[in-house]
Coordinates of C-alpha atoms (C1' of nucleotides) in Angstrom, one line a residue:
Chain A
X1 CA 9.7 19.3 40.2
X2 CA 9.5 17.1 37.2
X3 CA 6.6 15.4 36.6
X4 CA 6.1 12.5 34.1
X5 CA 3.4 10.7 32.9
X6 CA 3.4 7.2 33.8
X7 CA 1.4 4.5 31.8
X8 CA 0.5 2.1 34.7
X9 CA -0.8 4.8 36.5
X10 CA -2.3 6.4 33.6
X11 CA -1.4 9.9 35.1
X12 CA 1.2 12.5 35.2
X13 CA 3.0 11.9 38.5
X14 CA 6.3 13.9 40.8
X15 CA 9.3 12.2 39.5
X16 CA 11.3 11.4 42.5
X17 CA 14.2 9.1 42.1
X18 CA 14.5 6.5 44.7
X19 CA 18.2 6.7 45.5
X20 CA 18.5 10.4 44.3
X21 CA 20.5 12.0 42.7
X22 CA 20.8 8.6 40.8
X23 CA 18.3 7.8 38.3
X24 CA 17.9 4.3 36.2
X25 CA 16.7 4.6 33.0
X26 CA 16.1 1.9 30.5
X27 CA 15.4 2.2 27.1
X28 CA 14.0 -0.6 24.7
X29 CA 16.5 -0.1 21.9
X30 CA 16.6 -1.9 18.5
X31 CA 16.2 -5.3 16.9
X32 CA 19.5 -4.8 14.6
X33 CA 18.4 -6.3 11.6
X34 CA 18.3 -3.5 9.8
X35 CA 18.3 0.4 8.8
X36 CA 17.1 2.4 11.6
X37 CA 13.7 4.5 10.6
X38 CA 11.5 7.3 11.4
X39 CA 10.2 5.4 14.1
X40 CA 13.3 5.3 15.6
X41 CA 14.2 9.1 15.6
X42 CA 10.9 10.0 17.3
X43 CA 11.8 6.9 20.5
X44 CA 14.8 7.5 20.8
X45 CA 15.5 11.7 20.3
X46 CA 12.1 11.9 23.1
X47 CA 14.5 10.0 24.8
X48 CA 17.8 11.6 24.7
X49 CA 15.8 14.6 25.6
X50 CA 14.5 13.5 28.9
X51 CA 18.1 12.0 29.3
X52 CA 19.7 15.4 28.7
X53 CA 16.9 17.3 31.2
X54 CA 17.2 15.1 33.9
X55 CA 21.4 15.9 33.6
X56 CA 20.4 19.6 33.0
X57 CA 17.9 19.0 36.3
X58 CA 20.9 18.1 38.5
X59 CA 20.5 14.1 38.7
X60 CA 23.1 11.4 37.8
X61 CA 21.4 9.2 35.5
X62 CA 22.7 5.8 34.0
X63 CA 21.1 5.3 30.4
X64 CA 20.4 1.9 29.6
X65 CA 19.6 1.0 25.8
X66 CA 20.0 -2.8 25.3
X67 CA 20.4 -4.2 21.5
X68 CA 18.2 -6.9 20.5
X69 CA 20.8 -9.2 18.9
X70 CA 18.9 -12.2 19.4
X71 CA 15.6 -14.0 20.4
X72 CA 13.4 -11.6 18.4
X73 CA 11.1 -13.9 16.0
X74 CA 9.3 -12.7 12.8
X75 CA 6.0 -13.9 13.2
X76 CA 4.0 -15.1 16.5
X77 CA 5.6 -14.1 19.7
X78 CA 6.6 -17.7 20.2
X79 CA 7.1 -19.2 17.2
X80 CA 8.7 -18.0 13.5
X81 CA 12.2 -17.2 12.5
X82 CA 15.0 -15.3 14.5
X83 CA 14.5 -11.6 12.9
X84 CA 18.0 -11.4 12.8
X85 CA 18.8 -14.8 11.4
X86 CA 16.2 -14.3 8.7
X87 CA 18.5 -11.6 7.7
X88 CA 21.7 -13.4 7.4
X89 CA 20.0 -15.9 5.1
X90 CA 18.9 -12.8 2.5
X91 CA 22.4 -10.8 2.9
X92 CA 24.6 -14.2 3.6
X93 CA 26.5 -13.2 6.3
X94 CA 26.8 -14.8 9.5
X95 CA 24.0 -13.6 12.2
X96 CA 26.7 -11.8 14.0
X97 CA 27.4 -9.8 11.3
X98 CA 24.0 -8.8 10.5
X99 CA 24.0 -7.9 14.5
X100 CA 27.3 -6.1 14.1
X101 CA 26.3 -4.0 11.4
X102 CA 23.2 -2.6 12.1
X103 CA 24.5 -1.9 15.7
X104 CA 26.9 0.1 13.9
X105 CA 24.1 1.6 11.5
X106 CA 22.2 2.4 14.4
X107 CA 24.6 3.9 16.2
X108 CA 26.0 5.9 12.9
X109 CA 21.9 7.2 12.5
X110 CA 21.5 8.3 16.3
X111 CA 24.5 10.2 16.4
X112 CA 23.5 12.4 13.4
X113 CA 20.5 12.9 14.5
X114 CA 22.6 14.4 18.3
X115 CA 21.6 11.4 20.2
X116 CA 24.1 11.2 23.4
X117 CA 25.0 7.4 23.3
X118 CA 23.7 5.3 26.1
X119 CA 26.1 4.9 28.5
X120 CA 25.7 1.0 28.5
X121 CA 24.1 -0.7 25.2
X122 CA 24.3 -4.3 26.5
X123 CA 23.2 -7.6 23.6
X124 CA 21.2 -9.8 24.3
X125 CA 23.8 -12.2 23.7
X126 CA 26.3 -10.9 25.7
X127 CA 23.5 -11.8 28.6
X128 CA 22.9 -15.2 28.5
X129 CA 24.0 -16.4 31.8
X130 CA 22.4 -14.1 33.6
X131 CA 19.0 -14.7 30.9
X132 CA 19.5 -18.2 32.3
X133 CA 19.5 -17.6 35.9
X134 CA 16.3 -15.8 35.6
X135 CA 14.5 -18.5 34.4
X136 CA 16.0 -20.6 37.0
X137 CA 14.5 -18.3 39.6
X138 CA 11.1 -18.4 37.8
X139 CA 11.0 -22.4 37.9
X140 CA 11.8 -22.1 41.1
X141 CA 9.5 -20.3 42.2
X142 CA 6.0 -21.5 40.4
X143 CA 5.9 -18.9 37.9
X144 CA 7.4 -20.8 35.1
X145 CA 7.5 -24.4 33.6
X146 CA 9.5 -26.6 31.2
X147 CA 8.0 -28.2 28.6
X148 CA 10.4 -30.8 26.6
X149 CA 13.1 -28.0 25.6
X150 CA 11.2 -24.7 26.1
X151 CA 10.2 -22.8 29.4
X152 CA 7.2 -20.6 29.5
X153 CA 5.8 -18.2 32.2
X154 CA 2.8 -19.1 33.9
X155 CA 0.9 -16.0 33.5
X156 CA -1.9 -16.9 35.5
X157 CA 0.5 -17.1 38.4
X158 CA 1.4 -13.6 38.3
X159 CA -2.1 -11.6 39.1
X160 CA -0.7 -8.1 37.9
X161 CA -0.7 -9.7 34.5
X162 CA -2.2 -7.1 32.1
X163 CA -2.3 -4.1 34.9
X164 CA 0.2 -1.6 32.0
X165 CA -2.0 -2.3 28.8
X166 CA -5.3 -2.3 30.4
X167 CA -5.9 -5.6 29.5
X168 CA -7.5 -9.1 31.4
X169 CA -6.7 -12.5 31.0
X170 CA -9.7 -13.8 30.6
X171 CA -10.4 -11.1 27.7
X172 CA -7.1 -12.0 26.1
X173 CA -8.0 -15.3 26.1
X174 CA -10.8 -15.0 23.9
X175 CA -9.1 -13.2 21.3
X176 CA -5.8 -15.4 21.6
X177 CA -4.7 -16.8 18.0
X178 CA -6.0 -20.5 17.3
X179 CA -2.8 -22.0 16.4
X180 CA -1.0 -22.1 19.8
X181 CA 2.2 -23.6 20.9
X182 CA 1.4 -27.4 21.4
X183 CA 3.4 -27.7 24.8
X184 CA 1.6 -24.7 26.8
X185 CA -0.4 -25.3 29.5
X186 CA -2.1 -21.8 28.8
X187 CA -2.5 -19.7 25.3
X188 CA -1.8 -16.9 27.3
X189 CA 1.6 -18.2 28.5
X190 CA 5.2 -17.0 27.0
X191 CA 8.5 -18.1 26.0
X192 CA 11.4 -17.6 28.2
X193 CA 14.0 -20.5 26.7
X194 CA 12.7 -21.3 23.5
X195 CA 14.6 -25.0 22.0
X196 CA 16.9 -24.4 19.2
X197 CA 15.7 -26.6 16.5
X198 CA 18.0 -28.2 13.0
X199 CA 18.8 -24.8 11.6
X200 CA 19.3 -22.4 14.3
X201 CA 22.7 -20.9 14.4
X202 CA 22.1 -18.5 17.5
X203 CA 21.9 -21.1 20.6
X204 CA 23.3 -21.5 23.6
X205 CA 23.7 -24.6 26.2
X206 CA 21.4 -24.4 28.9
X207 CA 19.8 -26.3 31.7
X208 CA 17.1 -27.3 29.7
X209 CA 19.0 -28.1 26.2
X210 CA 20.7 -26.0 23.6
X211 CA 18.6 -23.1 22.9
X212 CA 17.8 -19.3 23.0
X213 CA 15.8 -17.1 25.0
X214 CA 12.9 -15.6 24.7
X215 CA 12.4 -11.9 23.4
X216 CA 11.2 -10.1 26.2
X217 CA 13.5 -11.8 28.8
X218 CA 16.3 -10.0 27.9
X219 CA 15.1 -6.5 29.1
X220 CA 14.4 -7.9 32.4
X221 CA 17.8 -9.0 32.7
X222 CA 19.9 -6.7 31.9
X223 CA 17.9 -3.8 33.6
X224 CA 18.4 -5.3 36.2
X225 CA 21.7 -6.0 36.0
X226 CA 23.1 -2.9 35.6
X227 CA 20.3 -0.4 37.0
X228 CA 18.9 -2.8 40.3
X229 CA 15.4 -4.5 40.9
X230 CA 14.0 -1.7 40.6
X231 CA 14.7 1.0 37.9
X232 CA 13.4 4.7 37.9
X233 CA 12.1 5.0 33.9
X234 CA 11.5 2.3 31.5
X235 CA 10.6 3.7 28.2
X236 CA 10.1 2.5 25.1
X237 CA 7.5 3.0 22.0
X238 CA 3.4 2.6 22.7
X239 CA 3.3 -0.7 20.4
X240 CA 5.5 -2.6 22.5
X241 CA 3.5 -2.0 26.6
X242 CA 1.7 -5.4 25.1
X243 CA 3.0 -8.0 25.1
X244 CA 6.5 -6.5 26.0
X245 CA 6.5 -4.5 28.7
X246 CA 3.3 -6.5 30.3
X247 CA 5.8 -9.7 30.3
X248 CA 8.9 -7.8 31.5
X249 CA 6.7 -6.9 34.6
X250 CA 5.5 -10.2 34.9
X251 CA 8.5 -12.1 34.8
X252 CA 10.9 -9.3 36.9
X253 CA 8.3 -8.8 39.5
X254 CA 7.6 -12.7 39.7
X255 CA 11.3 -13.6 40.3
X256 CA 12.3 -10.2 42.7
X257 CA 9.0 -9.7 44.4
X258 CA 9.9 -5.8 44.2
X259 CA 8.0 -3.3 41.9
X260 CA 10.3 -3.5 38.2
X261 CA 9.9 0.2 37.1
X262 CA 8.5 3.5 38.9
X263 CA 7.8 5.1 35.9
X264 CA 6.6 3.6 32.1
X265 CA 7.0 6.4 29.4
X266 CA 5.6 4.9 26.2
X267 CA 6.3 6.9 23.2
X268 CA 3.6 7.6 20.8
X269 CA 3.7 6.1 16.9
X270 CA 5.1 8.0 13.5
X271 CA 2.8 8.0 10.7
X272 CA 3.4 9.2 7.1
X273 CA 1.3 11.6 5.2
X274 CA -1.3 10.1 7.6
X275 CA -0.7 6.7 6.6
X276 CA 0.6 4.2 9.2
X277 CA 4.3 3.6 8.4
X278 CA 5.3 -0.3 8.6
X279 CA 7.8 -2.0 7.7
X280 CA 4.8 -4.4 5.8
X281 CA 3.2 -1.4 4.3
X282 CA 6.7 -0.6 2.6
X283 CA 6.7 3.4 3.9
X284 CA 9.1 2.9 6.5
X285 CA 11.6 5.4 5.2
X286 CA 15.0 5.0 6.4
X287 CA 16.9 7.6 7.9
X288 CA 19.8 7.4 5.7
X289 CA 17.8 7.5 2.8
X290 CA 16.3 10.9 4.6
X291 CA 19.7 12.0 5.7
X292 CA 20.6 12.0 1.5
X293 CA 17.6 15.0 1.5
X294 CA 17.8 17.0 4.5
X295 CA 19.6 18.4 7.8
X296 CA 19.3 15.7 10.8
X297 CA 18.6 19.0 12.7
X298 CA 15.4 19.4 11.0
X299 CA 14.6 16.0 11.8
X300 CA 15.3 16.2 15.1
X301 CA 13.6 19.8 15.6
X302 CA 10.2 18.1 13.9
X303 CA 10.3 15.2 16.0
X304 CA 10.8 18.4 19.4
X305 CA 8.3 20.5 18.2
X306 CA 5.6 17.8 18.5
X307 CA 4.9 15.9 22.2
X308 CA 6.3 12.8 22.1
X309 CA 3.1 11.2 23.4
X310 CA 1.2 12.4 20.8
X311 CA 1.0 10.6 17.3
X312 CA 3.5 12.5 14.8
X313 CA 3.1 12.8 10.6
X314 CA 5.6 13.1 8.8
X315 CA 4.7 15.2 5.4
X316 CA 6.9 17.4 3.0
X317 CA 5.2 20.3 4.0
X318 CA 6.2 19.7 7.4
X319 CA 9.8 19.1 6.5
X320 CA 10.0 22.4 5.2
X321 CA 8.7 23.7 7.8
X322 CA 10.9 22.8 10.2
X323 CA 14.0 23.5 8.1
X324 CA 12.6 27.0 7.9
X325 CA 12.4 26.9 11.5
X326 CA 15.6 25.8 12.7
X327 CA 17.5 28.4 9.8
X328 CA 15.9 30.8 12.1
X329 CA 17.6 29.5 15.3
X330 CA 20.8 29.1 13.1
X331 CA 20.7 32.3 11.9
X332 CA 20.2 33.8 15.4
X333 CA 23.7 31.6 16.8
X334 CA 26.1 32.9 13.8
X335 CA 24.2 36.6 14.6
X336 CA 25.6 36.0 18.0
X337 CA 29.1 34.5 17.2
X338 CA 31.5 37.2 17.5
X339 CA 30.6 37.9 21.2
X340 CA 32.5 35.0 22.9
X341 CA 33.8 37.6 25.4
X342 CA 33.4 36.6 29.1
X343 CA 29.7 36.9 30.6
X344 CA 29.0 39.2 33.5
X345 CA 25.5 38.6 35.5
X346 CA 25.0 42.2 35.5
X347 CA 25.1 42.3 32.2
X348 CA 22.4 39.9 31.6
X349 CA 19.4 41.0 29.7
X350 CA 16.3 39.7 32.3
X351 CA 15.0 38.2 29.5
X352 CA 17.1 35.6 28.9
X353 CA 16.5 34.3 32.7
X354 CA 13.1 34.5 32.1
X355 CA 13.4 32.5 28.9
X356 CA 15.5 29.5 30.2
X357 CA 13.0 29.4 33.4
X358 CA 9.7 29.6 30.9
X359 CA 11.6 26.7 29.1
X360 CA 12.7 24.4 31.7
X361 CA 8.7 25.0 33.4
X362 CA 7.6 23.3 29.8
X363 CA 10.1 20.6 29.9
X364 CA 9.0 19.4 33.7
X365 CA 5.8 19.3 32.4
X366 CA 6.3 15.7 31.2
X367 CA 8.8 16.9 28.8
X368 CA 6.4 19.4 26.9
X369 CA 9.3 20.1 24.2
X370 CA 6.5 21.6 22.0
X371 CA 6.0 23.8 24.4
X372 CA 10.0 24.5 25.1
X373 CA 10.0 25.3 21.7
X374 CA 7.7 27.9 21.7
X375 CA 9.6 29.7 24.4
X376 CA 12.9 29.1 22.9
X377 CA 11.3 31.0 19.5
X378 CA 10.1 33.8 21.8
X379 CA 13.5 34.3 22.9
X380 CA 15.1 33.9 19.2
X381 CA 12.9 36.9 18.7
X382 CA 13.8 38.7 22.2
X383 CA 17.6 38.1 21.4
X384 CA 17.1 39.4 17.8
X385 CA 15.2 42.9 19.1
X386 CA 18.1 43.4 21.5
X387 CA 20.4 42.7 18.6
X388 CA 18.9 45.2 16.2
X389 CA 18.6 47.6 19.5
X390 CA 22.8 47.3 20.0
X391 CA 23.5 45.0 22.4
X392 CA 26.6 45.0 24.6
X393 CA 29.4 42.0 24.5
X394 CA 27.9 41.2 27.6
X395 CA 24.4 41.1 26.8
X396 CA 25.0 38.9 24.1
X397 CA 27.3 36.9 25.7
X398 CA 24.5 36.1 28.0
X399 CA 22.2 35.7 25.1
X400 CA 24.3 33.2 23.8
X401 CA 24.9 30.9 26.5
X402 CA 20.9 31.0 26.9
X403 CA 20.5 29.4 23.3
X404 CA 23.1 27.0 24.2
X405 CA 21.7 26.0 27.4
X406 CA 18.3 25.6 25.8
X407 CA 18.8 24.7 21.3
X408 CA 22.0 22.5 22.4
X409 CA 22.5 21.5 25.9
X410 CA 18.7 20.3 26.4
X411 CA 17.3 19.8 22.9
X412 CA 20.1 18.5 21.7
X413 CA 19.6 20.4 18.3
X414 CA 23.7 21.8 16.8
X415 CA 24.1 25.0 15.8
X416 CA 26.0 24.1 12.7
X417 CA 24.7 22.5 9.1
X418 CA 25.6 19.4 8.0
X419 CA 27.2 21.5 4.8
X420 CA 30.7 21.8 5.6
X421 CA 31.3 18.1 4.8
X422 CA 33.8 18.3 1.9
X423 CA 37.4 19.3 2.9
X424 CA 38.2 22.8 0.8
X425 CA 34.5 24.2 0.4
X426 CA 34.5 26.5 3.1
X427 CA 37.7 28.3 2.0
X428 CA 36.0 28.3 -1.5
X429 CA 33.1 30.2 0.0
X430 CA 35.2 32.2 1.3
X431 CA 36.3 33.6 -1.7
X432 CA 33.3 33.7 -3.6
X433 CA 31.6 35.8 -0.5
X434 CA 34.7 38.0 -1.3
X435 CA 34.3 38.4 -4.8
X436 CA 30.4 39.3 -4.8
X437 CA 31.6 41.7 -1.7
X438 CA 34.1 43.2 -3.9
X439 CA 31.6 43.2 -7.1
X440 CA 29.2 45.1 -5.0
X441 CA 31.6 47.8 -3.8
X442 CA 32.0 48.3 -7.8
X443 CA 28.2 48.4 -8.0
X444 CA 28.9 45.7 -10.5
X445 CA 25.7 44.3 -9.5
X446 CA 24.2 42.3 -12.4
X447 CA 27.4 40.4 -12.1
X448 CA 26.9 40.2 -8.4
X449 CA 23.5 38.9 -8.7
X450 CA 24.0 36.6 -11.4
X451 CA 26.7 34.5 -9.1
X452 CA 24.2 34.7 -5.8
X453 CA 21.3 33.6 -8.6
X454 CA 23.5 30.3 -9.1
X455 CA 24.6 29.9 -5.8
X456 CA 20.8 29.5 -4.8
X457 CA 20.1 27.0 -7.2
X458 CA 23.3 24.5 -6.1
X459 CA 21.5 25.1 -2.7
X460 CA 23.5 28.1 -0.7
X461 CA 22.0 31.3 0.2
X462 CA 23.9 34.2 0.1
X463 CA 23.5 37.2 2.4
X464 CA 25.1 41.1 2.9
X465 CA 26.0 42.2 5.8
X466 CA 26.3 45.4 6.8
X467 CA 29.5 47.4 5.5
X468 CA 29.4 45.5 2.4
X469 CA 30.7 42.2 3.4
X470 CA 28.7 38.9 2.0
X471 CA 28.4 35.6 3.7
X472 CA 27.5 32.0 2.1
X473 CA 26.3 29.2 3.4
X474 CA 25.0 26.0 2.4
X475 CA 21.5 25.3 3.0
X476 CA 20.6 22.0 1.5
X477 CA 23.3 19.7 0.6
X478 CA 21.4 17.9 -2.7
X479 CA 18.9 20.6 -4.5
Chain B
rG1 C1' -15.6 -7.1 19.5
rG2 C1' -11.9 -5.4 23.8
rC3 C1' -8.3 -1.6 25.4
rG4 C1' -6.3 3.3 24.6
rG5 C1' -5.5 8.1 22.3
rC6 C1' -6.9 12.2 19.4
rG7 C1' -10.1 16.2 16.9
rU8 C1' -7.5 24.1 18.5
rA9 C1' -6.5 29.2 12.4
rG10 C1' -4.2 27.4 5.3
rC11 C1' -0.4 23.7 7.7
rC12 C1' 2.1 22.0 12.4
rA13 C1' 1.2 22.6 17.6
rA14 C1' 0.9 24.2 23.3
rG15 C1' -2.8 25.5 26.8
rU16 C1' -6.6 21.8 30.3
rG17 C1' -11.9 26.1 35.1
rG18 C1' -10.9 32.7 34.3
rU19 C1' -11.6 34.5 29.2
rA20 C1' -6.8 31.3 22.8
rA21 C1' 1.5 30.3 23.4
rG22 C1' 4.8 29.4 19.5
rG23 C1' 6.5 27.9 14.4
rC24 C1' 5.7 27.6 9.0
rA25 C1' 3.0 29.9 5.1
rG26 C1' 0.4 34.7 3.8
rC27 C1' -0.4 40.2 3.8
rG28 C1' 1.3 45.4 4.9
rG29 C1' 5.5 48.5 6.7
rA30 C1' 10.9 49.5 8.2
rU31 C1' 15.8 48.2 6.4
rU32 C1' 18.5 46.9 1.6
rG33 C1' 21.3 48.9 -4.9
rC34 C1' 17.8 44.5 -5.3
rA35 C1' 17.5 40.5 -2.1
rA36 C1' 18.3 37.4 2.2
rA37 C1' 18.3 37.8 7.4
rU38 C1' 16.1 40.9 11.1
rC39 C1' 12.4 44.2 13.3
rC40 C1' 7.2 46.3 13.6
rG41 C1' 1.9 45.5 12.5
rC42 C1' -2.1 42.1 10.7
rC43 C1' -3.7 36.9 10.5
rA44 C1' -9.1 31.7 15.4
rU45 C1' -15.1 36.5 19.2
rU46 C1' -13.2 30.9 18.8
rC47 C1' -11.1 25.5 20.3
rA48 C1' -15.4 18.7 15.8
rG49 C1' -21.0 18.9 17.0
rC50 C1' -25.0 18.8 20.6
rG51 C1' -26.6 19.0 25.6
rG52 C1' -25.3 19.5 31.0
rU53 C1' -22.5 21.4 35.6
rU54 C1' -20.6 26.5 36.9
rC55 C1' -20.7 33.5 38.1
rG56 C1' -17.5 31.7 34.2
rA57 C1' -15.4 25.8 30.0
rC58 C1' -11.1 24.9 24.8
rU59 C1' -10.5 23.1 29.8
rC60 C1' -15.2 19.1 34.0
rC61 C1' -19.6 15.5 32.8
rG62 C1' -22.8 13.0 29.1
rC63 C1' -24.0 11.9 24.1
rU64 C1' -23.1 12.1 18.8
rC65 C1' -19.8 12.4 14.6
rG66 C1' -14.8 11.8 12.5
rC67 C1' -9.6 10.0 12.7
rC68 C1' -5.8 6.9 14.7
rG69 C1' -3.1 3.1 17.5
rC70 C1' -2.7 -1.5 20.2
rC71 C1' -5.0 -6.4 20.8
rU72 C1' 0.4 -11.1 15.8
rC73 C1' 6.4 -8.8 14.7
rC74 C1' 7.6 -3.6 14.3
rA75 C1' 10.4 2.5 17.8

RNA sequence: GGCGGCGUAGCCAAGUGGUAAGGCAGCGGAUUGCAAAUCCGCCAUUCAGCGGUUCGACUCCGCUCGCCGCCUCCA
């Protein structure tokens, strides 16, 4: 049994699907307006992980990640520029190709990192009709109004209103911002259709004027347009359950009358050296840029090895630490290479059973992947002792399709380093691993040592086997 | 001010009523031409502090101190 812990409960509760072995998940992807961050990798790896263990766990899931390509403003929640138009104005290109490129940034980032792609990433834009129709239901019902060209939602109609973030009306009200939106019968209300005014470029024609819709109206409408009224898992990152995910319930549950999502998994925040990282404090460091220094596997394995509701730092010390870390898993899955002969049950060490029950126990346990790790490094060491003891091509067949199941399947973490990029270097390895091979039979070895001395400083490590032979591998790509 | 979270060894981090997982770093040993990798051993009488409940608490309750997030856009 999987449990998860669900914000609007505030507890860890049985995960039962409601149509099993179907499962809706939806995913607040990105604002594409620009390079995917830190921030990112921890949301969305803690949520290919739970994606991959509910597969592993036997369920057919549909992964919903929407792209924010419009509607998202810059400064209040209902007022400001269009993020994305903003952008097209600094880079001159047209908002849609602002939107176009970072989607493809995005996308580029996530799959280094071993992010499975969702299996629908639906725009905002490509959603306007059925944006529209929402808000049509919402007049319709009481729970929204027009107001010259803009339509807000009544919050005070819907009495669930701040149930997820803990918060009351009456409480919000006090603290709201002075400068409110003229046309709103309440501070507290938000936009759905917001009025496109001289310069918009993103607008659409509607039943209330040419215009856009609001930010949060888009999740609403396309989860449930592809995953049903109600959806199994709505995650997303802790900074956006208000106003966000407080106004997705409000304006799904107003229009359907059914409960919007089982289950709200909110991700907790990346900081940096300790310091909160922001795209106004300037820290935000971009993946890319991270990418140019370091293995995605590493970052990936950091982001694991932490819970993903906890707070995570990000610190050199802890990069190197995890790089360490996964070498050590690495070094384990070329150890076990040669033995791709076919498995036999008999020849199964118990351990390995052991280890990927341990593991999937941790990762029920509202995806405890700190804890998963731990047992997958126990078993590392397990698979190594029956290594050194001789283990037979059965064994270790068996070992290895444990570390699959576990490093790859689940964790998503690939066995191989980014290193092999460029076309010949492998076959130049090759022969360099030869040559100190063949120095060392010669017991030429100051020669020997002076080439592995120089291969460590581009950034390859060099290693003997047993009966003489070397191996190299890169293990940083820029020293 | 309101809401929420956290404080476990040098660093990272599980455990959440039965007597402290795991990783990194470090130290000693085996192995090696020397290394690397690997293996073995060592590395928190103690879980921010103080009270309370209990046969028993890191785990439950209360208080104190410290750190962080959200409350305006950000994953």
């Amino acid at each position: 049994m999987i449990r998860l812990y669900d914000t609007l409960s505030r507890s860890k509760r049985d995960f039962e699907p409601l149509s099993p072995p179907f499962v809706g998940v939806y995913v607040c992807g990105p604002t594409v307006y620009g390079d995917s961050h830190l921030g990112h990798a921890k949301s969305y790896v803690s949520f290919d992980v739970l994606v991959r263990f509910l597969r592993y766990s036997g369920y057919r899931v549909r992964y919903v990640q929407n792209i924010t390509d419009v509607g998202h403003l810059s400064d209040d929640a209902d007022a400001g520029d269009d993020k994305i138009q903003r952008q097209a104005r600094l880079e001159r290109l047209e908002p849609m190709e602002i939107a176009e490129k970072y989607t493809r940034s995005y996308f580029d980032d996530m799959d280094r990192l071993g992010n499975l792609r969702p299996d629908i990433s639906p725009r905002a834009s490509g959603h306007i009709p059925e944006q529209i129709e929402l808000v049509r239901t919402l007049i319709e019902k009481g729970h929204a109004y027009q107001s010259g060209g803009n339509v807000y939602f009544s919050v005070r109609s819907f009495p669930g209103y701040g149930r997820l973030s803990g918060r009351k009306p009456d409480e919000l009200r006090a603290g709201a911002r002075v400068e409110v939106q003229a046309d709103k019968r309440d501070p507290l209300d938000f936009a759905l259709w917001k009025e496109a005014d001289g310069g918009h470029i993103l607008k659409w024609r509607s039943p209330w004027g040419w215009g856009f819709p609001g930010w949060h109206l888009e999740c609403s409408a396309m989860a449930m347009r592809y995953l049903g009224n109600t959806i199994d898992i709505h995650g997303g990152g802790l900074e956006n359950a208000f106003p966000h995910h407080e106004s997705e319930i409000a304006q799904s549950e107003a229009a359907t009358g059914s409960t919007f999502a089982r289950f709200w998994l909110h991700n907790n925040m990346v900081t940096i050296d300790g310091q909160k990282m922001g795209k106004s404090l300037g820290n935000a460091r971009s993946l890319k840029e991270m990418f140019d220094r370091c293995d995605p596997m590493t970052i990936r394995l950091y982001i694991l090895r932490s819970h993903y509701r906890s707070p995570l730092d990000f610190s050199d010390e802890g990069m190197a630490s995890a790089a360490s870390a996964l070498a050590r898993i690495r070094d384990l899955s070329s150890r076990l290479e040669p033995s791709a002969g076919g498995s036999d049950a008999a020849d199964q060490p118990p351990f390995v059973h052991e280890a990927l029950s341990a593991f999937t126990d941790r990762l029920a346990d509202d995806l405890d992947t700190p804890g998963g790790v731990a047992v997958l490094f126990d078993y590392v060491r397990k698979c190594n002792q029956a290594l050194e003891a001789g283990a037979e091509p059965g064994a270790r067949s068996a070992m290895r399709s444990g570390l699959d199941m576990m490093a790859q399947n689940i964790l998503g973490l690939t066995m191989q380093g980014t290193g092999s990029g460029a076309g010949g270097e492998e076959t130049l390895l090759g022969l360099l691993a030869e040559s100190r091979s063949i120095m060392r039979k010669a017991r030429l070895f100051a020669e020997a040592d002076r080439m592995r001395d120089i291969l460590a400083e581009e950034g390859y490590s060099v290693k003997d086997l047993p009966g003489g032979e070397s191996s190299i591998e890169r293990i940083s790509s820029a020293p």
